[in-house]
């Protein structure tokens, strides 16, 4: 493999591993803020013990997330220096804002919150966790807006062959980024919900701390239901944004080859990119793709055969990951409705309590699938219609990247096992 593909593999390994920690940080911080608010309002010590228990797991996840995130940004200089040189005026400013505002705000107040139980008032302490939740999610906003410029470049002018920022407001209101942010944050909050539900179920099955974990389950069931639904809605909206700004991505997601109006969606489809068509194409829903993409059955949907071969994304991986993501995204609201309905007598549902801990990885998997669709579906561009991925990698030897991939994989495997060990240990230990 050449240096471009190796650099892509390395970045995928590091970013996907880092993103194991990010969704739980975003979602669990908000749940902690809600729980502590209930403690402040009621004075019930059970809620305080609840916050301390879930807060310990939050700190473990947050700490390892910071460690894995630091090395990630270095790759823009080591592996993608030509990309950094090309879009540094825009991309760099957004990452600088994220680090100097959101990350520092988050890091400062998480320390005050963790060590300040007996040093500040209850109201100030509660305010700290709300600021942590706000800063964590604002950090996601700035990073996603940087990614959105790669998906839909806006707010720039070309100076000496490079994009230069000339409209900061356009960059931070990029419609592609707003859709990405809504979809990412709502799915991350859903992760926080299923995490609390799964661990609460484990303890309820064993009759541990029944009041605390029943209350945790009730809070998380409402939270999970709300954001499983908003994730599905935001995902549909993001699909329409992709149809507008990246028609090649939509065509690859649906393995749609021929441009037309009143385009059907086939329930049974399998791509055959080599023959520029589908090997299987059956059970059409008339006009469904036009409606889903543009809310109009007569809307024209561009097919892959009208896009130059060199500009088409990889069809099969985009198609498969999109369908797996949609399948999981359709399952979560159904699960949320069931858990919400059972929340008052969940201790009687032993089968559900046994299964729930094993469902914790599913929202993580769905998020990873979604980002695979986003990034693979943008290829062959690193900045859409402006800079090809093949022109963005650093001029370094492929062997150097091979060794760094091996090193990152070993280090991240260790950190991943450490995270699982610590979370499992303290989750099973309970609020002692």
Tab-separated table of N, CA, C and O in Angstrom, residues 149-272:
chain	number	residue	atom	x	y	z
A	149	UNK	N	-16.255	21.728	6.923
A	149	UNK	CA	-15.598	22.427	5.820
A	149	UNK	C	-15.041	21.430	4.815
A	149	UNK	O	-15.014	21.704	3.610
A	150	UNK	N	-14.604	20.268	5.294
A	150	UNK	CA	-14.126	19.223	4.397
A	150	UNK	C	-15.269	18.651	3.567
A	150	UNK	O	-15.068	18.215	2.429
A	151	UNK	N	-16.472	18.637	4.139
A	151	UNK	CA	-17.638	18.082	3.451
A	151	UNK	C	-18.286	19.090	2.507
A	151	UNK	O	-18.739	18.743	1.410
A	152	UNK	N	-18.324	20.356	2.939
A	152	UNK	CA	-19.000	21.401	2.168
A	152	UNK	C	-18.265	22.721	2.393
A	152	UNK	O	-18.626	23.496	3.284
A	153	UNK	N	-17.221	23.001	1.618
A	153	UNK	CA	-16.410	24.202	1.850
A	153	UNK	C	-17.215	25.487	1.672
A	153	UNK	O	-17.844	25.703	0.634
A	154	UNK	N	-17.211	26.345	2.689
A	154	UNK	CA	-17.908	27.638	2.640
A	154	UNK	C	-17.054	28.676	3.353
A	154	UNK	O	-16.127	28.340	4.087
A	155	UNK	N	-17.382	29.955	3.138
A	155	UNK	CA	-16.765	31.042	3.895
A	155	UNK	C	-15.315	31.303	3.576
A	155	UNK	O	-14.544	31.699	4.451
A	156	UNK	N	-14.902	31.109	2.322
A	156	UNK	CA	-13.500	31.279	1.961
A	156	UNK	C	-13.386	32.010	0.626
A	156	UNK	O	-14.346	32.129	-0.137
A	157	UNK	N	-12.176	32.494	0.357
A	157	UNK	CA	-11.808	32.982	-0.966
A	157	UNK	C	-10.467	32.361	-1.316
A	157	UNK	O	-9.673	32.018	-0.428
A	158	UNK	N	-10.227	32.177	-2.576
A	158	UNK	CA	-8.972	31.564	-3.011
A	158	UNK	C	-7.892	32.636	-3.136
A	158	UNK	O	-8.068	33.647	-3.819
A	159	UNK	N	-6.776	32.417	-2.455
A	159	UNK	CA	-5.632	33.315	-2.497
A	159	UNK	C	-4.392	32.478	-2.792
A	159	UNK	O	-4.035	31.594	-2.000
A	160	UNK	N	-3.781	32.730	-3.926
A	160	UNK	CA	-2.591	31.983	-4.350
A	160	UNK	C	-2.832	30.482	-4.334
A	160	UNK	O	-1.992	29.691	-3.880
A	161	UNK	N	-4.002	30.091	-4.812
A	161	UNK	CA	-4.319	28.681	-4.957
A	161	UNK	C	-4.740	27.960	-3.690
A	161	UNK	O	-4.885	26.735	-3.694
A	162	UNK	N	-4.964	28.713	-2.590
A	162	UNK	CA	-5.367	28.104	-1.329
A	162	UNK	C	-6.590	28.839	-0.777
A	162	UNK	O	-6.718	30.051	-0.956
A	163	UNK	N	-7.477	28.109	-0.081
A	163	UNK	CA	-8.635	28.774	0.523
A	163	UNK	C	-8.217	29.589	1.737
A	163	UNK	O	-7.461	29.123	2.592
A	164	UNK	N	-8.709	30.814	1.784
A	164	UNK	CA	-8.420	31.704	2.903
A	164	UNK	C	-9.736	32.159	3.518
A	164	UNK	O	-10.671	32.540	2.811
A	165	UNK	N	-9.826	32.110	4.840
A	165	UNK	CA	-11.054	32.457	5.541
A	165	UNK	C	-11.436	33.907	5.279
A	165	UNK	O	-10.628	34.811	5.455
A	166	UNK	N	-12.702	34.101	4.839
A	166	UNK	CA	-13.191	35.471	4.687
A	166	UNK	C	-14.598	35.664	5.248
A	166	UNK	O	-15.133	36.774	5.205
A	167	UNK	N	-15.215	34.595	5.763
A	167	UNK	CA	-16.543	34.700	6.367
A	167	UNK	C	-16.666	33.642	7.464
A	167	UNK	O	-17.129	32.528	7.224
A	168	UNK	N	-16.224	34.021	8.670
A	168	UNK	CA	-16.224	33.070	9.783
A	168	UNK	C	-17.645	32.619	10.135
A	168	UNK	O	-17.868	31.454	10.464
A	169	UNK	N	-18.597	33.517	10.039
A	169	UNK	CA	-19.984	33.162	10.366
A	169	UNK	C	-20.507	32.090	9.422
A	169	UNK	O	-21.221	31.183	9.833
A	170	UNK	N	-20.151	32.187	8.143
A	170	UNK	CA	-20.582	31.161	7.183
A	170	UNK	C	-19.980	29.805	7.532
A	170	UNK	O	-20.644	28.769	7.387
A	171	UNK	N	-18.745	29.803	8.019
A	171	UNK	CA	-18.096	28.535	8.383
A	171	UNK	C	-18.798	27.878	9.558
A	171	UNK	O	-19.047	26.670	9.555
A	172	UNK	N	-19.165	28.651	10.584
A	172	UNK	CA	-19.756	28.054	11.792
A	172	UNK	C	-21.269	27.869	11.675
A	172	UNK	O	-21.895	27.327	12.584
A	173	UNK	N	-21.852	28.309	10.555
A	173	UNK	CA	-23.275	28.025	10.300
A	173	UNK	C	-23.431	27.151	9.056
A	173	UNK	O	-24.511	27.096	8.470
A	174	UNK	N	-22.361	26.495	8.673
A	174	UNK	CA	-22.375	25.582	7.530
A	174	UNK	C	-23.523	24.579	7.702
A	174	UNK	O	-23.550	23.835	8.689
A	175	UNK	N	-24.483	24.532	6.796
A	175	UNK	CA	-25.627	23.622	6.983
A	175	UNK	C	-25.216	22.163	7.090
A	175	UNK	O	-25.865	21.389	7.808
A	176	UNK	N	-24.148	21.787	6.410
A	176	UNK	CA	-23.671	20.400	6.541
A	176	UNK	C	-23.206	20.146	7.977
A	176	UNK	O	-23.479	19.097	8.561
A	177	UNK	N	-22.519	21.121	8.561
A	177	UNK	CA	-22.016	20.967	9.914
A	177	UNK	C	-23.114	20.992	10.965
A	177	UNK	O	-23.057	20.252	11.953
A	178	UNK	N	-24.121	21.847	10.774
A	178	UNK	CA	-25.231	21.897	11.728
A	178	UNK	C	-25.930	20.541	11.772
A	178	UNK	O	-26.269	20.027	12.845
A	179	UNK	N	-26.138	19.945	10.604
A	179	UNK	CA	-26.751	18.623	10.553
A	179	UNK	C	-25.873	17.566	11.189
A	179	UNK	O	-26.354	16.700	11.942
A	180	UNK	N	-24.570	17.612	10.909
A	180	UNK	CA	-23.625	16.666	11.527
A	180	UNK	C	-23.631	16.794	13.038
A	180	UNK	O	-23.624	15.789	13.769
A	181	UNK	N	-23.627	18.030	13.520
A	181	UNK	CA	-23.584	18.260	14.963
A	181	UNK	C	-24.836	17.705	15.641
A	181	UNK	O	-24.744	17.019	16.669
A	182	UNK	N	-25.999	17.985	15.070
A	182	UNK	CA	-27.244	17.483	15.662
A	182	UNK	C	-27.259	15.965	15.689
A	182	UNK	O	-27.640	15.349	16.699
A	183	UNK	N	-26.833	15.344	14.607
A	183	UNK	CA	-26.842	13.881	14.530
A	183	UNK	C	-25.825	13.268	15.482
A	183	UNK	O	-26.109	12.284	16.186
A	184	UNK	N	-24.639	13.862	15.549
A	184	UNK	CA	-23.575	13.324	16.403
A	184	UNK	C	-23.914	13.486	17.878
A	184	UNK	O	-23.751	12.546	18.671
A	185	UNK	N	-24.366	14.675	18.266
A	185	UNK	CA	-24.640	14.918	19.680
A	185	UNK	C	-25.837	14.109	20.164
A	185	UNK	O	-25.795	13.510	21.250
A	186	UNK	N	-26.898	14.047	19.379
A	186	UNK	CA	-28.064	13.268	19.815
A	186	UNK	C	-27.715	11.786	19.934
A	186	UNK	O	-28.137	11.112	20.890
A	187	UNK	N	-26.906	11.270	19.019
A	187	UNK	CA	-26.502	9.857	19.118
A	187	UNK	C	-25.557	9.639	20.297
A	187	UNK	O	-25.588	8.581	20.944
A	188	UNK	N	-24.727	10.632	20.611
A	188	UNK	CA	-23.829	10.513	21.761
A	188	UNK	C	-24.613	10.539	23.069
A	188	UNK	O	-24.286	9.808	24.018
A	189	UNK	N	-25.622	11.369	23.142
A	189	UNK	CA	-26.468	11.388	24.342
A	189	UNK	C	-27.208	10.056	24.490
A	189	UNK	O	-27.442	9.585	25.598
A	190	UNK	N	-27.554	9.455	23.363
A	190	UNK	CA	-28.169	8.131	23.396
A	190	UNK	C	-27.193	7.104	23.971
A	190	UNK	O	-27.589	6.200	24.727
A	191	UNK	N	-25.895	7.241	23.637
A	191	UNK	CA	-24.877	6.358	24.207
A	191	UNK	C	-24.845	6.486	25.729
A	191	UNK	O	-24.784	5.484	26.455
A	192	UNK	N	-24.888	7.735	26.229
A	192	UNK	CA	-24.921	7.941	27.671
A	192	UNK	C	-26.112	7.246	28.302
A	192	UNK	O	-26.002	6.629	29.376
A	193	UNK	N	-27.260	7.299	27.627
A	193	UNK	CA	-28.466	6.659	28.142
A	193	UNK	C	-28.325	5.147	28.214
A	193	UNK	O	-28.650	4.532	29.242
A	194	UNK	N	-27.842	4.507	27.153
A	194	UNK	CA	-27.748	3.044	27.147
A	194	UNK	C	-26.667	2.572	28.116
A	194	UNK	O	-26.777	1.479	28.705
A	195	UNK	N	-25.635	3.377	28.324
A	195	UNK	CA	-24.586	3.037	29.288
A	195	UNK	C	-25.176	2.944	30.698
A	195	UNK	O	-24.939	1.966	31.421
A	196	UNK	N	-25.951	3.944	31.094
A	196	UNK	CA	-26.579	3.938	32.417
A	196	UNK	C	-27.618	2.823	32.506
A	196	UNK	O	-27.717	2.128	33.526
A	197	UNK	N	-28.371	2.618	31.449
A	197	UNK	CA	-29.387	1.557	31.456
A	197	UNK	C	-28.757	0.177	31.620
A	197	UNK	O	-29.230	-0.652	32.409
A	198	UNK	N	-27.688	-0.079	30.886
A	198	UNK	CA	-27.067	-1.396	30.925
A	198	UNK	C	-26.469	-1.725	32.277
A	198	UNK	O	-26.654	-2.832	32.810
A	199	UNK	N	-25.754	-0.771	32.861
A	199	UNK	CA	-25.132	-1.010	34.167
A	199	UNK	C	-26.191	-1.074	35.262
A	199	UNK	O	-26.110	-1.905	36.178
A	200	UNK	N	-27.205	-0.219	35.172
A	200	UNK	CA	-28.302	-0.279	36.147
A	200	UNK	C	-28.994	-1.636	36.080
A	200	UNK	O	-29.342	-2.223	37.115
A	201	UNK	N	-29.197	-2.145	34.876
A	201	UNK	CA	-29.844	-3.449	34.710
A	201	UNK	C	-29.022	-4.549	35.368
A	201	UNK	O	-29.574	-5.459	36.005
A	202	UNK	N	-27.705	-4.477	35.231
A	202	UNK	CA	-26.833	-5.489	35.837
A	202	UNK	C	-27.021	-5.522	37.352
A	202	UNK	O	-27.109	-6.591	37.959
A	203	UNK	N	-27.089	-4.356	37.960
A	203	UNK	CA	-27.249	-4.295	39.416
A	203	UNK	C	-28.672	-4.665	39.846
A	203	UNK	O	-28.854	-5.325	40.878
A	204	UNK	N	-29.669	-4.251	39.076
A	204	UNK	CA	-31.052	-4.584	39.434
A	204	UNK	C	-31.281	-6.084	39.381
A	204	UNK	O	-32.037	-6.640	40.193
A	205	UNK	N	-30.645	-6.746	38.444
A	205	UNK	CA	-30.787	-8.198	38.344
A	205	UNK	C	-30.243	-8.878	39.600
A	205	UNK	O	-30.732	-9.948	40.003
A	206	UNK	N	-29.261	-8.256	40.236
A	206	UNK	CA	-28.632	-8.830	41.428
A	206	UNK	C	-29.155	-8.196	42.723
A	206	UNK	O	-28.578	-8.407	43.795
A	207	UNK	N	-30.214	-7.382	42.597
A	207	UNK	CA	-30.862	-6.752	43.755
A	207	UNK	C	-29.899	-5.852	44.539
A	207	UNK	O	-29.996	-5.729	45.765
A	208	UNK	N	-28.990	-5.194	43.824
A	208	UNK	CA	-28.051	-4.278	44.472
A	208	UNK	C	-28.600	-2.858	44.451
A	208	UNK	O	-29.036	-2.376	43.395
A	209	UNK	N	-28.575	-2.179	45.592
A	209	UNK	CA	-28.933	-0.755	45.646
A	209	UNK	C	-30.190	-0.478	44.812
A	209	UNK	O	-30.177	0.352	43.886
A	210	UNK	N	-31.279	-1.141	45.133
A	210	UNK	CA	-32.470	-1.116	44.283
A	210	UNK	C	-33.001	0.302	44.048
A	210	UNK	O	-33.336	0.670	42.921
A	211	UNK	N	-33.080	1.115	45.096
A	211	UNK	CA	-33.621	2.461	44.937
A	211	UNK	C	-32.757	3.292	44.001
A	211	UNK	O	-33.251	3.968	43.094
A	212	UNK	N	-31.446	3.235	44.210
A	212	UNK	CA	-30.535	4.043	43.399
A	212	UNK	C	-30.575	3.633	41.932
A	212	UNK	O	-30.690	4.492	41.037
A	213	UNK	N	-30.518	2.326	41.678
A	213	UNK	CA	-30.440	1.904	40.283
A	213	UNK	C	-31.802	1.920	39.582
A	213	UNK	O	-31.865	2.071	38.360
A	214	UNK	N	-32.896	1.786	40.334
A	214	UNK	CA	-34.207	1.985	39.706
A	214	UNK	C	-34.375	3.443	39.291
A	214	UNK	O	-34.893	3.734	38.211
A	215	UNK	N	-33.918	4.361	40.144
A	215	UNK	CA	-33.993	5.786	39.798
A	215	UNK	C	-33.095	6.101	38.612
A	215	UNK	O	-33.482	6.852	37.708
A	216	UNK	N	-31.896	5.532	38.618
A	216	UNK	CA	-30.998	5.735	37.481
A	216	UNK	C	-31.632	5.207	36.199
A	216	UNK	O	-31.549	5.844	35.132
A	217	UNK	N	-32.255	4.047	36.295
A	217	UNK	CA	-32.890	3.430	35.126
A	217	UNK	C	-34.015	4.309	34.593
A	217	UNK	O	-34.144	4.505	33.376
A	218	UNK	N	-34.835	4.858	35.492
A	218	UNK	CA	-35.957	5.699	35.058
A	218	UNK	C	-35.468	6.944	34.337
A	218	UNK	O	-35.985	7.315	33.283
A	219	UNK	N	-34.447	7.595	34.919
A	219	UNK	CA	-33.900	8.803	34.288
A	219	UNK	C	-33.332	8.462	32.913
A	219	UNK	O	-33.602	9.147	31.916
A	220	UNK	N	-32.543	7.394	32.853
A	220	UNK	CA	-31.876	7.028	31.598
A	220	UNK	C	-32.859	6.536	30.551
A	220	UNK	O	-32.639	6.743	29.346
A	221	UNK	N	-33.963	5.880	30.963
A	221	UNK	CA	-34.934	5.385	29.978
A	221	UNK	C	-35.612	6.538	29.254
A	221	UNK	O	-35.835	6.479	28.037
A	222	UNK	N	-35.937	7.598	29.998
A	222	UNK	CA	-36.530	8.785	29.364
A	222	UNK	C	-35.513	9.446	28.437
A	222	UNK	O	-35.817	9.823	27.301
A	223	UNK	N	-34.299	9.585	28.924
A	223	UNK	CA	-33.207	10.198	28.164
A	223	UNK	C	-32.938	9.422	26.879
A	223	UNK	O	-32.829	10.009	25.784
A	224	UNK	N	-32.839	8.108	26.996
A	224	UNK	CA	-32.551	7.265	25.833
A	224	UNK	C	-33.686	7.325	24.817
A	224	UNK	O	-33.430	7.415	23.601
A	225	UNK	N	-34.921	7.289	25.265
A	225	UNK	CA	-36.051	7.342	24.344
A	225	UNK	C	-36.042	8.641	23.547
A	225	UNK	O	-36.170	8.632	22.314
A	226	UNK	N	-35.879	9.754	24.240
A	226	UNK	CA	-35.896	11.064	23.564
A	226	UNK	C	-34.817	11.132	22.490
A	226	UNK	O	-35.076	11.512	21.335
A	227	UNK	N	-33.606	10.715	22.840
A	227	UNK	CA	-32.496	10.930	21.912
A	227	UNK	C	-32.327	9.809	20.898
A	227	UNK	O	-31.648	9.999	19.882
A	228	UNK	N	-32.961	8.669	21.123
A	228	UNK	CA	-33.015	7.671	20.048
A	228	UNK	C	-33.922	8.176	18.924
A	228	UNK	O	-33.647	7.952	17.736
A	229	UNK	N	-34.993	8.877	19.304
A	229	UNK	CA	-35.904	9.444	18.297
A	229	UNK	C	-35.258	10.631	17.594
A	229	UNK	O	-35.304	10.737	16.354
A	230	UNK	N	-34.649	11.545	18.354
A	230	UNK	CA	-34.018	12.711	17.720
A	230	UNK	C	-32.841	12.299	16.840
A	230	UNK	O	-32.575	12.944	15.822
A	231	UNK	N	-32.151	11.222	17.212
A	231	UNK	CA	-31.055	10.724	16.367
A	231	UNK	C	-31.590	10.270	15.017
A	231	UNK	O	-30.989	10.563	13.964
A	232	UNK	N	-32.706	9.547	15.023
A	232	UNK	CA	-33.299	9.086	13.764
A	232	UNK	C	-33.748	10.267	12.904
A	232	UNK	O	-33.532	10.291	11.684
A	233	UNK	N	-34.375	11.261	13.541
A	233	UNK	CA	-34.832	12.444	12.801
A	233	UNK	C	-33.634	13.212	12.229
A	233	UNK	O	-33.631	13.615	11.054
A	234	UNK	N	-32.615	13.422	13.073
A	234	UNK	CA	-31.421	14.139	12.609
A	234	UNK	C	-30.698	13.372	11.510
A	234	UNK	O	-30.151	13.970	10.573
A	235	UNK	N	-30.708	12.045	11.598
A	235	UNK	CA	-30.078	11.237	10.562
A	235	UNK	C	-30.777	11.367	9.225
A	235	UNK	O	-30.127	11.463	8.172
A	236	UNK	N	-32.116	11.375	9.254
A	236	UNK	CA	-32.868	11.567	8.006
A	236	UNK	C	-32.556	12.944	7.409
A	236	UNK	O	-32.336	13.071	6.203
A	237	UNK	N	-32.517	13.960	8.269
A	237	UNK	CA	-32.208	15.313	7.794
A	237	UNK	C	-30.807	15.370	7.194
A	237	UNK	O	-30.596	16.005	6.150
A	238	UNK	N	-29.850	14.685	7.841
A	238	UNK	CA	-28.482	14.696	7.332
A	238	UNK	C	-28.385	13.991	5.983
A	238	UNK	O	-27.583	14.376	5.129
A	239	UNK	N	-29.201	12.955	5.785
A	239	UNK	CA	-29.240	12.295	4.482
A	239	UNK	C	-29.700	13.244	3.390
A	239	UNK	O	-29.169	13.219	2.262
A	240	UNK	N	-30.675	14.093	3.697
A	240	UNK	CA	-31.142	15.078	2.717
A	240	UNK	C	-30.082	16.144	2.444
A	240	UNK	O	-29.950	16.620	1.313
A	241	UNK	N	-29.324	16.511	3.473
A	241	UNK	CA	-28.228	17.460	3.267
A	241	UNK	C	-27.160	16.852	2.362
A	241	UNK	O	-26.628	17.518	1.462
A	242	UNK	N	-26.851	15.566	2.589
A	242	UNK	CA	-25.878	14.885	1.725
A	242	UNK	C	-26.372	14.846	0.286
A	242	UNK	O	-25.589	15.020	-0.662
A	243	UNK	N	-27.679	14.622	0.099
A	243	UNK	CA	-28.241	14.599	-1.255
A	243	UNK	C	-28.047	15.939	-1.956
A	243	UNK	O	-27.780	16.001	-3.159
A	244	UNK	N	-28.150	17.019	-1.184
A	244	UNK	CA	-28.027	18.364	-1.763
A	244	UNK	C	-26.581	18.725	-2.083
A	244	UNK	O	-26.282	19.261	-3.157
A	245	UNK	N	-25.675	18.432	-1.153
A	245	UNK	CA	-24.302	18.904	-1.291
A	245	UNK	C	-23.333	17.842	-1.812
A	245	UNK	O	-22.274	18.183	-2.338
A	246	UNK	N	-23.661	16.557	-1.630
A	246	UNK	CA	-22.783	15.476	-2.087
A	246	UNK	C	-23.618	14.380	-2.749
A	246	UNK	O	-23.806	13.293	-2.198
A	247	UNK	N	-24.132	14.650	-3.937
A	247	UNK	CA	-24.996	13.669	-4.604
A	247	UNK	C	-24.298	12.327	-4.864
A	247	UNK	O	-24.957	11.291	-4.893
A	248	UNK	N	-22.978	12.344	-5.027
A	248	UNK	CA	-22.255	11.087	-5.232
A	248	UNK	C	-22.328	10.211	-3.983
A	248	UNK	O	-22.422	8.981	-4.073
A	249	UNK	N	-22.273	10.843	-2.817
A	249	UNK	CA	-22.373	10.084	-1.564
A	249	UNK	C	-23.744	9.438	-1.450
A	249	UNK	O	-23.854	8.251	-1.098
A	250	UNK	N	-24.804	10.189	-1.730
A	250	UNK	CA	-26.154	9.622	-1.673
A	250	UNK	C	-26.285	8.453	-2.642
A	250	UNK	O	-26.848	7.403	-2.302
A	251	UNK	N	-25.765	8.617	-3.853
A	251	UNK	CA	-25.860	7.550	-4.845
A	251	UNK	C	-25.133	6.289	-4.377
A	251	UNK	O	-25.618	5.171	-4.578
A	252	UNK	N	-23.985	6.465	-3.723
A	252	UNK	CA	-23.252	5.310	-3.209
A	252	UNK	C	-23.980	4.682	-2.024
A	252	UNK	O	-24.026	3.457	-1.897
A	253	UNK	N	-24.562	5.505	-1.151
A	253	UNK	CA	-25.306	4.990	-0.001
A	253	UNK	C	-26.450	4.083	-0.439
A	253	UNK	O	-26.754	3.075	0.194
A	254	UNK	N	-27.092	4.444	-1.559
A	254	UNK	CA	-28.252	3.692	-2.037
A	254	UNK	C	-27.921	2.794	-3.217
A	254	UNK	O	-28.818	2.134	-3.754
A	255	UNK	N	-26.664	2.773	-3.653
A	255	UNK	CA	-26.257	2.042	-4.856
A	255	UNK	C	-27.199	2.377	-6.013
A	255	UNK	O	-27.761	1.504	-6.676
A	256	UNK	N	-27.341	3.684	-6.243
A	256	UNK	CA	-28.230	4.209	-7.278
A	256	UNK	C	-27.390	4.607	-8.489
A	256	UNK	O	-26.499	5.448	-8.384
A	257	UNK	N	-27.692	4.024	-9.661
A	257	UNK	CA	-26.810	4.171	-10.815
A	257	UNK	C	-27.348	5.063	-11.915
A	257	UNK	O	-26.574	5.753	-12.579
A	258	UNK	N	-28.646	5.050	-12.145
A	258	UNK	CA	-29.207	5.789	-13.274
A	258	UNK	C	-29.969	7.027	-12.796
A	258	UNK	O	-30.890	6.927	-11.970
A	259	UNK	N	-29.590	8.185	-13.318
A	259	UNK	CA	-30.276	9.428	-12.967
A	259	UNK	C	-31.723	9.377	-13.444
A	259	UNK	O	-32.002	8.914	-14.549
A	260	UNK	N	-32.621	9.860	-12.610
A	260	UNK	CA	-34.023	9.866	-13.003
A	260	UNK	C	-34.885	10.576	-11.986
A	260	UNK	O	-34.414	11.035	-10.938
A	261	UNK	N	-36.164	10.692	-12.294
A	261	UNK	CA	-37.146	11.235	-11.369
A	261	UNK	C	-38.056	10.107	-10.888
A	261	UNK	O	-38.079	9.027	-11.470
A	262	UNK	N	-38.803	10.394	-9.835
A	262	UNK	CA	-39.675	9.376	-9.241
A	262	UNK	C	-38.886	8.073	-9.026
A	262	UNK	O	-39.330	6.977	-9.368
A	263	UNK	N	-37.695	8.222	-8.420
A	263	UNK	CA	-36.756	7.103	-8.290
A	263	UNK	C	-37.209	6.180	-7.157
A	263	UNK	O	-37.453	6.638	-6.036
A	264	UNK	N	-37.311	4.892	-7.422
A	264	UNK	CA	-37.723	3.959	-6.362
A	264	UNK	C	-36.575	3.618	-5.427
A	264	UNK	O	-35.403	3.822	-5.740
A	265	UNK	N	-36.931	3.086	-4.277
A	265	UNK	CA	-35.956	2.486	-3.373
A	265	UNK	C	-36.206	0.982	-3.364
A	265	UNK	O	-37.351	0.541	-3.204
A	266	UNK	N	-35.154	0.215	-3.545
A	266	UNK	CA	-35.286	-1.239	-3.625
A	266	UNK	C	-34.984	-1.857	-2.262
A	266	UNK	O	-33.942	-1.580	-1.660
A	267	UNK	N	-35.884	-2.691	-1.796
A	267	UNK	CA	-35.692	-3.340	-0.514
A	267	UNK	C	-34.596	-4.396	-0.573
A	267	UNK	O	-33.947	-4.680	0.433
A	268	UNK	N	-34.411	-4.990	-1.742
A	268	UNK	CA	-33.328	-5.949	-1.941
A	268	UNK	C	-32.377	-5.399	-2.994
A	268	UNK	O	-32.742	-5.282	-4.171
A	269	UNK	N	-31.177	-5.063	-2.559
A	269	UNK	CA	-30.182	-4.485	-3.469
A	269	UNK	C	-28.807	-5.001	-3.084
A	269	UNK	O	-28.508	-5.171	-1.895
A	270	UNK	N	-27.981	-5.239	-4.095
A	270	UNK	CA	-26.575	-5.546	-3.849
A	270	UNK	C	-25.743	-4.947	-4.984
A	270	UNK	O	-25.975	-5.243	-6.142
A	271	UNK	N	-24.780	-4.073	-4.657
A	271	UNK	CA	-24.025	-3.372	-5.700
A	271	UNK	C	-23.092	-4.295	-6.479
A	271	UNK	O	-22.567	-5.274	-5.943
A	272	UNK	N	-22.894	-3.926	-7.724
A	272	UNK	CA	-21.869	-4.551	-8.561
A	272	UNK	C	-21.154	-3.420	-9.285
A	272	UNK	O	-21.455	-3.102	-10.437
